[in-house]
mmCIF file of C-alpha atoms and ligand atoms in Angstrom:
data_model
loop_
_atom_site.group_PDB
_atom_site.id
_atom_site.type_symbol
_atom_site.label_atom_id
_atom_site.label_comp_id
_atom_site.label_asym_id
_atom_site.label_seq_id
_atom_site.Cartn_x
_atom_site.Cartn_y
_atom_site.Cartn_z
ATOM 1 C CA MET A 1 23.125 -4.349 1.468
ATOM 2 C CA ASP A 2 24.505 -2.968 -1.786
ATOM 3 C CA LEU A 3 24.456 -5.368 -4.701
ATOM 4 C CA ASP A 4 26.101 -4.059 -7.845
ATOM 5 C CA SER A 5 23.335 -4.371 -10.428
ATOM 6 C CA ALA A 6 25.353 -3.116 -13.426
ATOM 7 C CA GLY A 7 26.372 -6.549 -14.743
ATOM 8 C CA ALA A 8 22.939 -7.963 -13.992
ATOM 9 C CA ALA A 9 21.348 -5.080 -15.902
ATOM 10 C CA ARG A 10 23.518 -5.716 -18.969
ATOM 11 C CA ARG A 11 22.519 -9.384 -18.867
ATOM 12 C CA LEU A 12 18.859 -8.386 -18.475
ATOM 13 C CA MET A 13 18.916 -6.151 -21.565
ATOM 14 C CA ALA A 14 20.647 -8.873 -23.607
ATOM 15 C CA ARG A 15 18.125 -11.446 -22.432
ATOM 16 C CA LEU A 16 15.202 -9.229 -23.438
ATOM 17 C CA ASP A 17 16.599 -9.245 -26.967
ATOM 18 C CA ALA A 18 17.120 -13.010 -26.931
ATOM 19 C CA PHE A 19 13.697 -13.663 -25.412
ATOM 20 C CA ALA A 20 12.005 -11.748 -28.249
ATOM 21 C CA ALA A 21 13.026 -14.612 -30.555
ATOM 22 C CA PHE A 22 10.255 -16.723 -29.002
ATOM 23 C CA THR A 23 7.485 -15.775 -31.381
ATOM 24 C CA ASP A 24 4.600 -17.396 -33.229
ATOM 25 C CA GLU A 25 5.148 -15.148 -36.255
ATOM 26 C CA PRO A 26 8.645 -14.963 -37.776
ATOM 27 C CA GLY A 27 9.794 -11.384 -38.270
ATOM 28 C CA LYS A 28 7.666 -9.955 -35.471
ATOM 29 C CA LEU A 29 7.027 -10.669 -31.814
ATOM 30 C CA THR A 30 3.674 -12.380 -31.292
ATOM 31 C CA ARG A 31 3.640 -14.805 -28.370
ATOM 32 C CA LEU A 32 0.105 -15.882 -27.624
ATOM 33 C CA TYR A 33 -0.795 -17.656 -24.403
ATOM 34 C CA LEU A 34 -0.173 -21.452 -24.543
ATOM 35 C CA SER A 35 1.202 -21.288 -28.109
ATOM 36 C CA PRO A 36 4.396 -23.121 -29.136
ATOM 37 C CA SER A 37 6.450 -19.955 -28.641
ATOM 38 C CA TYR A 38 4.888 -19.445 -25.208
ATOM 39 C CA ARG A 39 6.050 -22.990 -24.392
ATOM 40 C CA ALA A 40 9.584 -22.205 -25.604
ATOM 41 C CA ALA A 41 9.651 -18.998 -23.554
ATOM 42 C CA CYS A 42 8.495 -20.893 -20.437
ATOM 43 C CA ASP A 43 11.216 -23.511 -20.955
ATOM 44 C CA GLN A 44 13.925 -20.874 -21.324
ATOM 45 C CA PHE A 45 12.656 -18.972 -18.301
ATOM 46 C CA ALA A 46 12.641 -22.169 -16.239
ATOM 47 C CA LYS A 47 16.221 -22.987 -17.331
ATOM 48 C CA TRP A 48 17.481 -19.588 -16.216
ATOM 49 C CA ALA A 49 15.633 -19.902 -12.889
ATOM 50 C CA GLN A 50 17.025 -23.393 -12.276
ATOM 51 C CA ALA A 51 20.539 -22.170 -13.028
ATOM 52 C CA ALA A 52 20.035 -19.559 -10.281
ATOM 53 C CA GLY A 53 19.292 -22.376 -7.818
ATOM 54 C CA MET A 54 15.535 -21.866 -7.743
ATOM 55 C CA ARG A 55 12.890 -24.566 -7.420
ATOM 56 C CA VAL A 56 10.788 -24.293 -10.569
ATOM 57 C CA ARG A 57 7.408 -25.586 -11.684
ATOM 58 C CA VAL A 58 4.777 -24.754 -14.257
ATOM 59 C CA ASP A 59 1.377 -24.450 -12.560
ATOM 60 C CA ALA A 60 -2.036 -25.613 -13.780
ATOM 61 C CA VAL A 61 -2.561 -22.565 -16.025
ATOM 62 C CA GLY A 62 0.950 -22.388 -17.477
ATOM 63 C CA ASN A 63 2.514 -19.789 -15.167
ATOM 64 C CA VAL A 64 6.195 -20.484 -14.482
ATOM 65 C CA ARG A 65 6.784 -20.261 -10.735
ATOM 66 C CA ALA A 66 10.295 -20.279 -9.294
ATOM 67 C CA ARG A 67 11.114 -20.075 -5.597
ATOM 68 C CA TYR A 68 14.280 -18.791 -3.946
ATOM 69 C CA GLU A 69 14.185 -19.721 -0.278
ATOM 70 C CA GLY A 70 14.902 -17.251 2.476
ATOM 71 C CA LYS A 71 17.016 -17.934 5.561
ATOM 72 C CA THR A 72 14.383 -20.356 6.832
ATOM 73 C CA ALA A 73 12.386 -22.861 4.830
ATOM 74 C CA ASP A 74 8.782 -21.889 4.111
ATOM 75 C CA ALA A 75 9.284 -18.223 4.997
ATOM 76 C CA PRO A 76 6.562 -15.966 3.531
ATOM 77 C CA ALA A 77 7.425 -14.917 -0.019
ATOM 78 C CA LEU A 78 7.693 -11.639 -1.804
ATOM 79 C CA MET A 79 6.294 -12.551 -5.221
ATOM 80 C CA ILE A 80 7.803 -10.619 -8.134
ATOM 81 C CA GLY A 81 6.859 -11.009 -11.773
ATOM 82 C CA SER A 82 4.930 -10.005 -14.842
ATOM 83 C CA HIS A 83 3.510 -11.600 -17.984
ATOM 84 C CA ILE A 84 5.354 -13.291 -20.831
ATOM 85 C CA ASP A 85 2.480 -13.469 -23.324
ATOM 86 C CA THR A 86 2.356 -10.567 -25.785
ATOM 87 C CA VAL A 87 -0.004 -8.729 -28.099
ATOM 88 C CA ARG A 88 0.364 -9.307 -31.853
ATOM 89 C CA ASP A 89 3.407 -7.559 -33.319
ATOM 90 C CA ALA A 90 4.480 -6.522 -29.836
ATOM 91 C CA GLY A 91 7.408 -4.697 -28.352
ATOM 92 C CA ARG A 92 9.917 -6.734 -26.364
ATOM 93 C CA PHE A 93 9.523 -4.997 -22.996
ATOM 94 C CA ASP A 94 5.795 -5.142 -22.148
ATOM 95 C CA GLY A 95 5.575 -7.824 -19.450
ATOM 96 C CA ASN A 96 8.842 -9.518 -20.377
ATOM 97 C CA LEU A 97 10.875 -6.796 -18.665
ATOM 98 C CA GLY A 98 9.123 -7.404 -15.342
ATOM 99 C CA ALA A 99 9.404 -11.182 -15.532
ATOM 100 C CA LEU A 100 13.085 -11.200 -16.504
ATOM 101 C CA ALA A 101 13.938 -8.424 -14.012
ATOM 102 C CA ALA A 102 12.392 -10.523 -11.227
ATOM 103 C CA LEU A 103 14.729 -13.328 -12.216
ATOM 104 C CA ALA A 104 17.651 -10.888 -12.264
ATOM 105 C CA VAL A 105 16.884 -9.833 -8.673
ATOM 106 C CA VAL A 106 17.272 -13.418 -7.500
ATOM 107 C CA GLU A 107 20.341 -14.047 -9.631
ATOM 108 C CA GLN A 108 22.124 -11.182 -7.882
ATOM 109 C CA LEU A 109 21.216 -12.607 -4.474
ATOM 110 C CA ALA A 110 22.294 -16.110 -5.473
ATOM 111 C CA GLU A 111 25.565 -14.939 -7.015
ATOM 112 C CA ASN A 112 26.401 -13.093 -3.789
ATOM 113 C CA GLY A 113 25.283 -15.961 -1.546
ATOM 114 C CA VAL A 114 22.602 -13.791 0.047
ATOM 115 C CA ARG A 115 19.516 -15.224 1.763
ATOM 116 C CA LEU A 116 16.845 -12.835 3.031
ATOM 117 C CA ASP A 117 14.380 -13.207 5.909
ATOM 118 C CA HIS A 118 11.689 -13.778 3.266
ATOM 119 C CA ALA A 119 11.629 -16.062 0.258
ATOM 120 C CA ILE A 120 11.295 -14.642 -3.240
ATOM 121 C CA GLU A 121 8.893 -16.238 -5.649
ATOM 122 C CA VAL A 122 9.493 -15.233 -9.251
ATOM 123 C CA VAL A 123 6.570 -15.681 -11.586
ATOM 124 C CA ALA A 124 6.281 -15.515 -15.383
ATOM 125 C CA ILE A 125 2.567 -15.103 -15.958
ATOM 126 C CA GLY A 126 0.383 -16.201 -18.871
ATOM 127 C CA ASP A 127 -2.542 -14.445 -20.554
ATOM 128 C CA GLU A 128 -2.299 -10.942 -19.173
ATOM 129 C CA GLU A 129 -3.048 -9.565 -22.617
ATOM 130 C CA GLY A 130 -6.200 -11.571 -23.308
ATOM 131 C CA VAL A 131 -5.385 -11.676 -27.017
ATOM 132 C CA ARG A 132 -5.904 -15.370 -27.724
ATOM 133 C CA PHE A 133 -9.021 -16.319 -25.733
ATOM 134 C CA SER A 134 -12.210 -14.442 -24.895
ATOM 135 C CA ALA A 135 -10.738 -13.985 -21.410
ATOM 136 C CA ALA A 136 -7.805 -12.068 -19.921
ATOM 137 C CA MET A 137 -5.472 -12.277 -16.925
ATOM 138 C CA THR A 138 -6.037 -16.008 -16.590
ATOM 139 C CA GLY A 139 -2.593 -16.519 -15.025
ATOM 140 C CA SER A 140 -2.897 -13.858 -12.360
ATOM 141 C CA ARG A 141 -6.531 -14.754 -11.660
ATOM 142 C CA ALA A 142 -5.435 -18.329 -10.992
ATOM 143 C CA LEU A 143 -2.565 -17.172 -8.752
ATOM 144 C CA ALA A 144 -4.955 -14.944 -6.820
ATOM 145 C CA GLY A 145 -7.505 -17.785 -6.473
ATOM 146 C CA GLN A 146 -9.992 -15.764 -8.544
ATOM 147 C CA LEU A 147 -10.353 -17.943 -11.634
ATOM 148 C CA SER A 148 -13.923 -19.019 -12.365
ATOM 149 C CA ALA A 149 -14.823 -22.388 -13.875
ATOM 150 C CA THR A 150 -16.662 -20.610 -16.721
ATOM 151 C CA ALA A 151 -13.352 -19.069 -17.856
ATOM 152 C CA MET A 152 -12.277 -22.583 -18.872
ATOM 153 C CA GLN A 153 -14.825 -22.471 -21.698
ATOM 154 C CA ALA A 154 -13.443 -19.241 -23.202
ATOM 155 C CA LYS A 155 -12.592 -19.904 -26.872
ATOM 156 C CA ASP A 156 -9.852 -18.734 -29.175
ATOM 157 C CA GLY A 157 -10.369 -17.707 -32.815
ATOM 158 C CA GLU A 158 -10.219 -21.366 -33.913
ATOM 159 C CA GLY A 159 -12.859 -22.464 -31.403
ATOM 160 C CA VAL A 160 -10.320 -24.142 -29.077
ATOM 161 C CA THR A 161 -11.409 -23.748 -25.458
ATOM 162 C CA LEU A 162 -9.023 -22.696 -22.715
ATOM 163 C CA ASP A 163 -9.674 -26.086 -21.126
ATOM 164 C CA GLN A 164 -8.546 -27.884 -24.316
ATOM 165 C CA ALA A 165 -5.532 -25.627 -24.823
ATOM 166 C CA LEU A 166 -4.350 -26.187 -21.241
ATOM 167 C CA THR A 167 -4.650 -29.947 -21.681
ATOM 168 C CA ALA A 168 -2.668 -29.791 -24.928
ATOM 169 C CA PHE A 169 -0.050 -27.689 -23.128
ATOM 170 C CA GLY A 170 0.356 -30.466 -20.536
ATOM 171 C CA CYS A 171 -1.510 -28.730 -17.716
ATOM 172 C CA ASP A 172 -4.404 -30.126 -15.724
ATOM 173 C CA PRO A 173 -7.310 -27.689 -16.201
ATOM 174 C CA ALA A 174 -9.262 -29.422 -13.427
ATOM 175 C CA ARG A 175 -6.746 -27.900 -11.012
ATOM 176 C CA ALA A 176 -6.763 -24.432 -12.551
ATOM 177 C CA CYS A 177 -9.297 -22.885 -10.194
ATOM 178 C CA ALA A 178 -7.491 -24.266 -7.147
ATOM 179 C CA CYS A 179 -3.901 -23.286 -7.952
ATOM 180 C CA GLY A 180 -3.927 -20.059 -5.934
ATOM 181 C CA ALA A 181 -0.568 -19.088 -4.442
ATOM 182 C CA LYS A 182 -0.032 -19.638 -0.724
ATOM 183 C CA GLY A 183 2.257 -17.838 1.695
ATOM 184 C CA VAL A 184 2.594 -14.698 -0.431
ATOM 185 C CA ALA A 185 3.332 -11.621 1.700
ATOM 186 C CA ALA A 186 3.183 -9.162 -1.217
ATOM 187 C CA PHE A 187 3.297 -8.962 -5.019
ATOM 188 C CA VAL A 188 5.287 -6.409 -7.001
ATOM 189 C CA GLU A 189 5.716 -5.847 -10.730
ATOM 190 C CA LEU A 190 8.177 -3.779 -12.727
ATOM 191 C CA HIS A 191 6.726 -2.621 -16.055
ATOM 192 C CA ILE A 192 7.322 -0.074 -18.785
ATOM 193 C CA GLU A 193 5.041 2.919 -18.392
ATOM 194 C CA GLN A 194 3.425 2.504 -21.852
ATOM 195 C CA GLY A 195 2.652 6.234 -21.812
ATOM 196 C CA PRO A 196 4.562 9.527 -22.121
ATOM 197 C CA VAL A 197 4.411 10.955 -18.571
ATOM 198 C CA LEU A 198 7.826 9.914 -17.220
ATOM 199 C CA GLU A 199 9.559 11.012 -20.417
ATOM 200 C CA ALA A 200 7.823 14.397 -20.273
ATOM 201 C CA LYS A 201 8.900 14.810 -16.638
ATOM 202 C CA GLY A 202 12.486 13.790 -17.432
ATOM 203 C CA LEU A 203 12.279 10.879 -14.975
ATOM 204 C CA ALA A 204 13.516 7.319 -15.422
ATOM 205 C CA LEU A 205 11.245 5.744 -12.819
ATOM 206 C CA GLY A 206 7.855 6.326 -11.226
ATOM 207 C CA VAL A 207 5.819 4.612 -8.534
ATOM 208 C CA VAL A 208 2.341 3.541 -9.603
ATOM 209 C CA SER A 209 -0.417 4.949 -7.401
ATOM 210 C CA ALA A 210 -3.435 3.172 -8.952
ATOM 211 C CA ILE A 211 -4.461 1.122 -11.993
ATOM 212 C CA ASN A 212 -7.513 1.885 -14.130
ATOM 213 C CA GLY A 213 -10.344 -0.637 -14.181
ATOM 214 C CA ALA A 214 -11.382 -2.164 -17.500
ATOM 215 C CA THR A 215 -14.384 -3.723 -19.215
ATOM 216 C CA ARG A 216 -14.062 -5.673 -22.448
ATOM 217 C CA MET A 217 -17.003 -6.699 -24.588
ATOM 218 C CA GLN A 218 -17.546 -8.555 -27.844
ATOM 219 C CA MET A 219 -20.120 -6.656 -29.929
ATOM 220 C CA THR A 220 -21.997 -8.445 -32.704
ATOM 221 C CA VAL A 221 -24.191 -6.747 -35.293
ATOM 222 C CA ASN A 222 -26.402 -8.911 -37.501
ATOM 223 C CA GLY A 223 -27.897 -7.397 -40.626
ATOM 224 C CA VAL A 224 -28.747 -8.960 -43.972
ATOM 225 C CA ALA A 225 -26.145 -9.705 -46.642
ATOM 226 C CA GLY A 226 -27.190 -8.716 -50.132
ATOM 227 C CA HIS A 227 -26.104 -7.722 -53.615
ATOM 228 C CA ALA A 228 -24.110 -4.481 -53.603
ATOM 229 C CA GLY A 229 -25.608 -3.456 -56.916
ATOM 230 C CA CYS A 230 -29.252 -4.353 -56.477
ATOM 231 C CA VAL A 231 -30.472 -3.328 -53.011
ATOM 232 C CA PRO A 232 -31.395 0.383 -52.789
ATOM 233 C CA MET A 233 -29.817 2.279 -49.886
ATOM 234 C CA GLN A 234 -33.097 2.784 -47.988
ATOM 235 C CA LEU A 235 -33.823 -0.968 -48.011
ATOM 236 C CA ARG A 236 -30.470 -2.181 -46.729
ATOM 237 C CA ARG A 237 -29.758 -3.737 -43.337
ATOM 238 C CA ASP A 238 -26.004 -3.166 -43.538
ATOM 239 C CA ALA A 239 -24.191 -4.538 -40.481
ATOM 240 C CA VAL A 240 -20.991 -2.558 -41.101
ATOM 241 C CA ALA A 241 -22.737 0.779 -41.588
ATOM 242 C CA ALA A 242 -24.530 0.175 -38.274
ATOM 243 C CA ALA A 243 -21.283 -0.870 -36.573
ATOM 244 C CA ALA A 244 -19.554 2.252 -37.920
ATOM 245 C CA GLU A 245 -22.237 4.466 -36.377
ATOM 246 C CA MET A 246 -21.913 2.561 -33.087
ATOM 247 C CA ILE A 247 -18.135 2.987 -33.090
ATOM 248 C CA LEU A 248 -18.476 6.747 -33.548
ATOM 249 C CA ALA A 249 -21.021 6.816 -30.698
ATOM 250 C CA ILE A 250 -18.501 4.945 -28.514
ATOM 251 C CA GLU A 251 -15.816 7.487 -29.367
ATOM 252 C CA ALA A 252 -18.151 10.401 -28.609
ATOM 253 C CA ARG A 253 -19.210 8.905 -25.236
ATOM 254 C CA ALA A 254 -15.586 8.417 -24.167
ATOM 255 C CA LYS A 255 -14.572 11.911 -25.283
ATOM 256 C CA ALA A 256 -17.369 13.409 -23.208
ATOM 257 C CA GLU A 257 -15.787 12.337 -19.900
ATOM 258 C CA ALA A 258 -12.349 13.160 -18.507
ATOM 259 C CA ASP A 259 -10.059 10.144 -17.917
ATOM 260 C CA LEU A 260 -12.455 7.722 -19.631
ATOM 261 C CA VAL A 261 -11.094 5.895 -22.697
ATOM 262 C CA ALA A 262 -12.831 3.503 -25.076
ATOM 263 C CA THR A 263 -11.278 1.581 -27.943
ATOM 264 C CA VAL A 264 -12.550 -0.594 -30.759
ATOM 265 C CA GLY A 265 -9.387 -2.490 -31.658
ATOM 266 C CA ARG A 266 -10.737 -5.411 -33.657
ATOM 267 C CA LEU A 267 -13.343 -5.374 -36.384
ATOM 268 C CA GLU A 268 -14.419 -8.342 -38.491
ATOM 269 C CA VAL A 269 -16.801 -8.263 -41.400
ATOM 270 C CA GLU A 270 -18.705 -11.117 -43.028
ATOM 271 C CA PRO A 271 -18.915 -12.207 -45.713
ATOM 272 C CA GLY A 272 -16.169 -9.663 -46.489
ATOM 273 C CA ALA A 273 -16.492 -9.262 -50.261
ATOM 274 C CA ILE A 274 -16.283 -6.080 -52.325
ATOM 275 C CA ASN A 275 -19.676 -6.617 -53.950
ATOM 276 C CA VAL A 276 -21.659 -7.879 -50.949
ATOM 277 C CA ILE A 277 -23.535 -5.760 -48.406
ATOM 278 C CA PRO A 278 -22.112 -6.962 -45.067
ATOM 279 C CA GLY A 279 -24.463 -9.234 -43.161
ATOM 280 C CA LEU A 280 -22.403 -9.406 -40.011
ATOM 281 C CA ALA A 281 -19.963 -7.188 -38.129
ATOM 282 C CA ARG A 282 -18.144 -8.158 -34.960
ATOM 283 C CA PHE A 283 -16.059 -5.721 -33.001
ATOM 284 C CA SER A 284 -14.313 -5.537 -29.660
ATOM 285 C CA LEU A 285 -14.919 -2.851 -27.080
ATOM 286 C CA ASP A 286 -12.433 -1.914 -24.361
ATOM 287 C CA VAL A 287 -13.475 0.751 -21.826
ATOM 288 C CA ARG A 288 -11.233 2.027 -19.007
ATOM 289 C CA SER A 289 -11.482 4.523 -16.212
ATOM 290 C CA PRO A 290 -9.972 5.179 -12.787
ATOM 291 C CA GLY A 291 -13.553 5.082 -11.406
ATOM 292 C CA ASP A 292 -15.410 1.749 -11.510
ATOM 293 C CA GLU A 293 -18.804 3.404 -11.243
ATOM 294 C CA ARG A 294 -17.993 5.824 -14.077
ATOM 295 C CA ARG A 295 -16.755 2.939 -16.243
ATOM 296 C CA ARG A 296 -19.923 0.914 -15.645
ATOM 297 C CA ARG A 297 -22.098 3.924 -16.420
ATOM 298 C CA ALA A 298 -20.224 4.493 -19.683
ATOM 299 C CA VAL A 299 -20.631 0.845 -20.696
ATOM 300 C CA GLY A 300 -24.363 1.119 -19.951
ATOM 301 C CA ASP A 301 -24.616 4.275 -22.063
ATOM 302 C CA ILE A 302 -22.752 2.612 -24.940
ATOM 303 C CA ASP A 303 -25.092 -0.392 -24.746
ATOM 304 C CA ALA A 304 -28.132 1.918 -24.913
ATOM 305 C CA ALA A 305 -26.693 3.981 -27.781
ATOM 306 C CA ALA A 306 -25.790 0.863 -29.789
ATOM 307 C CA ALA A 307 -29.246 -0.628 -29.190
ATOM 308 C CA ALA A 308 -30.903 2.587 -30.428
ATOM 309 C CA ILE A 309 -28.743 2.614 -33.571
ATOM 310 C CA ALA A 310 -29.534 -1.063 -34.181
ATOM 311 C CA ALA A 311 -33.286 -0.449 -33.792
ATOM 312 C CA ARG A 312 -33.228 2.550 -36.170
ATOM 313 C CA ARG A 313 -31.239 0.599 -38.777
ATOM 314 C CA ASN A 314 -33.271 -2.588 -38.389
ATOM 315 C CA VAL A 315 -30.296 -4.774 -37.436
ATOM 316 C CA GLU A 316 -29.674 -6.882 -34.328
ATOM 317 C CA MET A 317 -26.997 -6.033 -31.813
ATOM 318 C CA ALA A 318 -25.590 -8.150 -28.970
ATOM 319 C CA MET A 319 -22.983 -7.199 -26.384
ATOM 320 C CA GLN A 320 -21.186 -10.078 -24.662
ATOM 321 C CA PRO A 321 -18.859 -9.549 -21.670
ATOM 322 C CA ILE A 322 -15.274 -10.828 -22.061
ATOM 323 C CA HIS A 323 -13.376 -9.319 -19.177
ATOM 324 C CA GLU A 324 -13.928 -7.062 -16.222
ATOM 325 C CA ALA A 325 -11.311 -5.831 -13.779
ATOM 326 C CA ALA A 326 -11.941 -3.334 -11.013
ATOM 327 C CA ALA A 327 -9.590 -0.382 -10.599
ATOM 328 C CA TYR A 328 -6.882 -1.031 -8.009
ATOM 329 C CA VAL A 329 -5.345 1.467 -5.641
ATOM 330 C CA CYS A 330 -1.805 0.239 -5.036
ATOM 331 C CA ASP A 331 -1.050 -0.808 -1.469
ATOM 332 C CA ALA A 332 0.276 2.092 0.601
ATOM 333 C CA ARG A 333 3.087 0.018 2.168
ATOM 334 C CA ILE A 334 4.314 -1.130 -1.234
ATOM 335 C CA VAL A 335 4.155 2.428 -2.570
ATOM 336 C CA ALA A 336 6.135 3.607 0.478
ATOM 337 C CA GLY A 337 8.679 0.817 -0.101
ATOM 338 C CA PHE A 338 9.268 1.914 -3.699
ATOM 339 C CA ASP A 339 9.400 5.556 -2.546
ATOM 340 C CA ARG A 340 12.184 4.601 -0.129
ATOM 341 C CA ALA A 341 14.079 2.648 -2.770
ATOM 342 C CA LEU A 342 14.005 5.624 -5.163
ATOM 343 C CA THR A 343 14.897 8.157 -2.476
ATOM 344 C CA ASP A 344 17.822 6.006 -1.301
ATOM 345 C CA MET A 345 19.067 6.009 -4.889
ATOM 346 C CA GLY A 346 18.848 9.796 -5.004
ATOM 347 C CA LEU A 347 15.849 9.749 -7.373
ATOM 348 C CA PRO A 348 12.545 11.616 -6.931
ATOM 349 C CA ALA A 349 9.679 9.443 -5.674
ATOM 350 C CA PHE A 350 7.239 10.506 -8.374
ATOM 351 C CA HIS A 351 3.780 8.879 -8.389
ATOM 352 C CA LEU A 352 1.591 8.263 -11.434
ATOM 353 C CA PRO A 353 -1.532 6.232 -12.239
ATOM 354 C CA SER A 354 -1.580 3.447 -14.837
ATOM 355 C CA GLY A 355 -3.966 3.641 -17.778
ATOM 356 C CA ALA A 356 -2.993 0.118 -18.845
ATOM 357 C CA GLY A 357 -4.195 -2.989 -17.068
ATOM 358 C CA HIS A 358 -1.657 -5.142 -15.226
ATOM 359 C CA ASP A 359 -1.492 -8.443 -13.361
ATOM 360 C CA THR A 360 -0.961 -6.365 -10.214
ATOM 361 C CA MET A 361 -4.619 -5.263 -10.219
ATOM 362 C CA VAL A 362 -5.667 -8.903 -9.922
ATOM 363 C CA MET A 363 -2.880 -9.914 -7.524
ATOM 364 C CA GLY A 364 -4.100 -7.209 -5.145
ATOM 365 C CA ALA A 365 -6.882 -9.647 -4.205
ATOM 366 C CA LEU A 366 -4.234 -12.081 -2.933
ATOM 367 C CA ALA A 367 -1.767 -9.826 -1.159
ATOM 368 C CA PRO A 368 -0.687 -6.181 -0.883
ATOM 369 C CA ALA A 369 0.471 -5.279 -4.385
ATOM 370 C CA GLY A 370 2.198 -2.470 -6.229
ATOM 371 C CA MET A 371 4.223 -1.488 -9.268
ATOM 372 C CA LEU A 372 7.248 0.422 -10.444
ATOM 373 C CA PHE A 373 7.206 2.021 -13.900
ATOM 374 C CA VAL A 374 10.187 2.696 -16.129
ATOM 375 C CA ARG A 375 10.166 5.349 -18.835
ATOM 376 C CA CYS A 376 9.707 4.127 -22.426
ATOM 377 C CA ALA A 377 10.666 6.073 -25.543
ATOM 378 C CA GLY A 378 7.871 8.313 -26.815
ATOM 379 C CA GLY A 379 5.438 6.543 -24.493
ATOM 380 C CA ILE A 380 5.056 3.981 -27.292
ATOM 381 C CA SER A 381 3.885 0.475 -26.408
ATOM 382 C CA HIS A 382 1.930 -2.419 -27.959
ATOM 383 C CA ASN A 383 4.127 -1.609 -30.911
ATOM 384 C CA PRO A 384 7.455 -3.106 -32.056
ATOM 385 C CA ALA A 385 8.997 0.359 -31.622
ATOM 386 C CA GLU A 386 8.658 -0.010 -27.835
ATOM 387 C CA SER A 387 12.029 0.721 -26.196
ATOM 388 C CA ILE A 388 13.816 1.681 -22.994
ATOM 389 C CA THR A 389 17.425 2.765 -22.556
ATOM 390 C CA SER A 390 20.010 0.485 -20.927
ATOM 391 C CA GLU A 391 20.586 3.214 -18.325
ATOM 392 C CA ASP A 392 16.899 3.239 -17.363
ATOM 393 C CA GLY A 393 16.842 -0.566 -17.363
ATOM 394 C CA ALA A 394 19.763 -0.561 -14.927
ATOM 395 C CA LEU A 395 18.071 1.977 -12.632
ATOM 396 C CA ALA A 396 14.836 -0.024 -12.713
ATOM 397 C CA LEU A 397 16.598 -3.253 -11.803
ATOM 398 C CA ALA A 398 18.560 -1.531 -9.030
ATOM 399 C CA ALA A 399 15.338 -0.072 -7.554
ATOM 400 C CA LEU A 400 13.476 -3.373 -7.745
ATOM 401 C CA THR A 401 16.427 -5.177 -6.130
ATOM 402 C CA ARG A 402 16.632 -2.611 -3.362
ATOM 403 C CA PHE A 403 12.891 -2.947 -2.743
ATOM 404 C CA ALA A 404 13.191 -6.754 -2.558
ATOM 405 C CA VAL A 405 16.147 -6.679 -0.182
ATOM 406 C CA ASP A 406 14.605 -4.065 2.140
ATOM 407 C CA PHE A 407 11.143 -5.657 2.056
ATOM 408 C CA ARG A 408 9.771 -6.562 5.467
ATOM 409 C CA GLY A 409 6.800 -8.909 5.222
HETATM 410 C C1 GLV B 501 -2.654 -4.705 -21.223
HETATM 411 O O1 GLV B 501 -1.675 -4.482 -21.901
HETATM 412 C C2 GLV B 501 -3.787 -3.840 -21.343
HETATM 413 O O2 GLV B 501 -4.527 -4.016 -22.319
HETATM 414 O O3 GLV B 501 -3.918 -2.910 -20.546
HETATM 415 MN MN1 MN B 502 1.876 -5.564 -19.784
HETATM 416 MN MN1 MN B 503 0.303 -5.194 -22.900
#
């Protein structure tokens, strides 16, 4: 079946622009999980899905789920989607492209009166980024039936728990751990690459072979605040100086091993005054690797190095886990399905691993899962400069549509 995706692709690109208006911070795109702009984005997404004749609901963790029936009621579903929460000052394609492209697949079917042997469930997922709460991938964990009750107590920067935020959003957190999806034959996600490989190869699309595992920690260093003019250097217990040494040790540990990356992306200092020796430093740690064992070993080494620095500097250090996701090798049948879609379109079936985390790595616990990447300019992502061309967007939508139509559960 050949659906002409050109019009749908133009609509998709226009919608990505319009969707970027749902933001918590005027002038930039910041759409945190369960925020007012996340609500507005969910409402808009649901309206578009309803207009395409889908049955729509918001589940107990704020995922928007929309079902397009197959030829028979209750047929197993191909679930397609991605996240609609963003990082702070984000680009407009990370996550949003995959969620809106999933909708565009169904719109093409509906506009052509096509029903498939399988249903399609489109999902706009919340909290992939893990920016608001001390948790991540809450939406996909819930879909995959992997959400733990302790996650409900994760707090945001204002001390609001996930449980409280879900209640305020109109969800029932008591049902969050039991809202796993049923009847899902497979999950697929279209996403921008967020790296430079496809661009360097001169390719618009690539099939994801595997997704790196990740560990996230909150590190806290407690020293003693004091007068910047009066405490001699040898007698200080400076939390920031200790944290700085720890951060350099983290960088050195990551550099010492191929394919391992470690990032300190957030650093807070208290009391935070020009004339006060810092008494407290808090920083985030994000460690990723294709090998789970190698990642765990690196986290252990970082813990030991930070503890040694803390002991030498007479400060206290604590490392608290926030998020852990095992590496995921994409399902061979899904990879083969995307290979076929690309080959049928006359494109090379190029495979590449993902350094970024994705909902797919969690959804793999529910059903066979896989991803298609589209080239992004300069490999830039988590940055407002993130961009893809309309031509690549059209190819990506055509490949995803072809995959969905040819899918055999
Ligand atoms: C998600 O964007 C991640 O941090 O990998
Ligand atoms: Mn993403
Ligand atoms: Mn992201």
